[in-house]
Structure formats: C-alpha cells, structure tokens
Amino acid sequence: VLVDVFAPWVQDLGLSVEQVECDPPANAAADWQPGAMLRMAFSERLCRNGGMVCGQALMALADSSMVIAILAANRGFRPMTTVDQTTHFMRAVTASDVLADARVVRLGRTMSFGRVTLSSATDNKPVAMVSSAFAML
C-alpha cells in the first residue's frame, strides 16, 4: 500500500507499517479503536538545523498513518483526501525513529475522523498529538 497509494516523496520518508488492527483483540477495552502503527526511520535528511526531525515530516507521518488506519477499518483501500489536520507538538525528537499510533475515532460513509500519537522510538515518549478528518471519495 505504501508504494501503490502514496506519492514518491512520501515513500522517501522511510515509512514502514509495524502493525495493523482491524479487529479488537480478545482482551480489548470497551473503547478499542481500529488503527495502525507506523515507523518513520530516522534520517538526517528529515532534520532541520540542530538535528531535530522537522515538523513537516512528522505531519506527513501522521497523515499517512491515518490513511493506513482508515484502510484497516474499511478492510481495504478506499480513495480519501485530508480535510483537516491539527498537530500539537509537545517536544523535539532527535536521532530517533518516530512511531505513529493512528486510531480511527469514527468511520463514516462520507467522512472519517482519527487521532495519532507520535512518539520517539528511543524512549516511547510522545512528541506530538494529531487529530484529523478525511473526506471519503
């Protein structure tokens, strides 16, 4: 999917799908949501001055991970486009892969909504929180 759906520059981010969850596990909490976990490999090319991963790369990771999460919830790809994305940066991430835990909050026929927590793979501490809305085409 990463190759078939995303633009070449998104593929250059070095994303990999770590986990996809379509169905709740046996011990799932009542508020379980379908989703996906993606990893963005650390690269100096993604950093701004000072060695911090740039916000644009983090936002692209969040957007791409929500596409995969919605794909999982739909049990297959469906064309969609981002309508809104709000990112709250909490701290810088340096010299570390970044993990994106994307969850579908509401899957609709015409609109879908989600949230993503971005964390440093080194210490698993959050670096950003993202909420987004997608128009289902």
PDB file of N, CA and C in Angstrom, residues 3 9 16 21 23 28 32 60-61 63 69 83 90 92-93 97 100 102-103 106 109 123 126 131 134:
ATOM      1  N   VAL A   3       3.598   1.802  -1.403  1.00  0.00           N
ATOM      2  CA  VAL A   3       4.112   2.042  -2.747  1.00  0.00           C
ATOM      3  C   VAL A   3       2.982   2.368  -3.716  1.00  0.00           C
ATOM      4  N   TRP A   9       7.491  11.166  -2.912  1.00  0.00           N
ATOM      5  CA  TRP A   9       8.165  11.904  -1.828  1.00  0.00           C
ATOM      6  C   TRP A   9       7.757  11.375  -0.458  1.00  0.00           C
ATOM      7  N   SER A  16       7.441   2.474   7.474  1.00  0.00           N
ATOM      8  CA  SER A  16       7.144   1.043   7.453  1.00  0.00           C
ATOM      9  C   SER A  16       5.937   0.799   8.348  1.00  0.00           C
ATOM     10  N   GLU A  21      -4.492  -3.113  12.950  1.00  0.00           N
ATOM     11  CA  GLU A  21      -5.522  -3.732  13.784  1.00  0.00           C
ATOM     12  C   GLU A  21      -6.899  -3.455  13.206  1.00  0.00           C
ATOM     13  N   ASP A  23      -9.570  -5.868  13.863  1.00  0.00           N
ATOM     14  CA  ASP A  23     -10.499  -6.444  14.831  1.00  0.00           C
ATOM     15  C   ASP A  23      -9.935  -6.282  16.236  1.00  0.00           C
ATOM     16  N   ALA A  28      -9.548  -6.684  24.549  1.00  0.00           N
ATOM     17  CA  ALA A  28      -9.671  -5.262  24.215  1.00  0.00           C
ATOM     18  C   ALA A  28     -10.571  -4.514  25.183  1.00  0.00           C
ATOM     19  N   TRP A  32     -11.831   0.374  22.518  1.00  0.00           N
ATOM     20  CA  TRP A  32     -10.852  -0.002  21.497  1.00  0.00           C
ATOM     21  C   TRP A  32     -11.245   0.584  20.149  1.00  0.00           C
ATOM     22  N   ALA A  60       3.489  14.695   7.912  1.00  0.00           N
ATOM     23  CA  ALA A  60       3.287  13.745   6.810  1.00  0.00           C
ATOM     24  C   ALA A  60       3.176  12.323   7.348  1.00  0.00           C
ATOM     25  N   LEU A  61       3.969  11.985   8.366  1.00  0.00           N
ATOM     26  CA  LEU A  61       3.865  10.672   9.000  1.00  0.00           C
ATOM     27  C   LEU A  61       2.476  10.481   9.604  1.00  0.00           C
ATOM     28  N   ASP A  63      -0.382  11.995   8.831  1.00  0.00           N
ATOM     29  CA  ASP A  63      -1.380  11.923   7.765  1.00  0.00           C
ATOM     30  C   ASP A  63      -1.346  10.549   7.092  1.00  0.00           C
ATOM     31  N   ALA A  69      -4.666   3.502   8.829  1.00  0.00           N
ATOM     32  CA  ALA A  69      -5.640   3.136   9.862  1.00  0.00           C
ATOM     33  C   ALA A  69      -7.053   3.068   9.289  1.00  0.00           C
ATOM     34  N   VAL A  83      -9.072  16.511   4.958  1.00  0.00           N
ATOM     35  CA  VAL A  83      -9.863  17.730   5.039  1.00  0.00           C
ATOM     36  C   VAL A  83      -9.270  18.659   6.093  1.00  0.00           C
ATOM     37  N   MET A  90       4.721  18.536  21.109  1.00  0.00           N
ATOM     38  CA  MET A  90       4.946  18.515  22.548  1.00  0.00           C
ATOM     39  C   MET A  90       6.421  18.629  22.918  1.00  0.00           C
ATOM     40  N   ALA A  92      10.696  18.088  20.982  1.00  0.00           N
ATOM     41  CA  ALA A  92      11.502  17.746  19.814  1.00  0.00           C
ATOM     42  C   ALA A  92      11.912  16.285  19.864  1.00  0.00           C
ATOM     43  N   VAL A  93      12.132  15.725  18.686  1.00  0.00           N
ATOM     44  CA  VAL A  93      12.673  14.370  18.593  1.00  0.00           C
ATOM     45  C   VAL A  93      13.966  14.459  17.785  1.00  0.00           C
ATOM     46  N   ASP A  97      14.043   7.022  15.472  1.00  0.00           N
ATOM     47  CA  ASP A  97      12.870   6.726  14.663  1.00  0.00           C
ATOM     48  C   ASP A  97      11.659   7.310  15.368  1.00  0.00           C
ATOM     49  N   ALA A 100       4.145   6.160  14.966  1.00  0.00           N
ATOM     50  CA  ALA A 100       2.828   6.783  14.835  1.00  0.00           C
ATOM     51  C   ALA A 100       1.776   5.749  15.177  1.00  0.00           C
ATOM     52  N   ALA A 102      -1.913   5.383  15.069  1.00  0.00           N
ATOM     53  CA  ALA A 102      -3.087   6.017  14.457  1.00  0.00           C
ATOM     54  C   ALA A 102      -4.334   5.213  14.789  1.00  0.00           C
ATOM     55  N   ARG A 103      -5.369   5.895  15.260  1.00  0.00           N
ATOM     56  CA  ARG A 103      -6.635   5.252  15.634  1.00  0.00           C
ATOM     57  C   ARG A 103      -7.800   5.951  14.965  1.00  0.00           C
ATOM     58  N   ARG A 106     -13.939   7.697  14.278  1.00  0.00           N
ATOM     59  CA  ARG A 106     -15.247   7.478  13.639  1.00  0.00           C
ATOM     60  C   ARG A 106     -15.027   7.201  12.168  1.00  0.00           C
ATOM     61  N   ARG A 109     -19.431   7.071   6.083  1.00  0.00           N
ATOM     62  CA  ARG A 109     -19.590   6.853   4.653  1.00  0.00           C
ATOM     63  C   ARG A 109     -18.943   7.978   3.853  1.00  0.00           C
ATOM     64  N   ASP A 123      12.637   6.362  23.473  1.00  0.00           N
ATOM     65  CA  ASP A 123      12.152   6.352  24.864  1.00  0.00           C
ATOM     66  C   ASP A 123      10.635   6.200  24.974  1.00  0.00           C
ATOM     67  N   PRO A 126       5.805  10.691  24.063  1.00  0.00           N
ATOM     68  CA  PRO A 126       5.091  11.395  22.990  1.00  0.00           C
ATOM     69  C   PRO A 126       5.824  12.651  22.537  1.00  0.00           C
ATOM     70  N   SER A 131      -4.998  15.341  15.415  1.00  0.00           N
ATOM     71  CA  SER A 131      -6.366  14.946  15.099  1.00  0.00           C
ATOM     72  C   SER A 131      -6.603  15.293  13.631  1.00  0.00           C
ATOM     73  N   PHE A 134     -10.986  13.140   7.288  1.00  0.00           N
ATOM     74  CA  PHE A 134     -10.793  12.739   5.905  1.00  0.00           C
ATOM     75  C   PHE A 134     -12.144  12.654   5.203  1.00  0.00           C
TER      76      PHE A 134
END
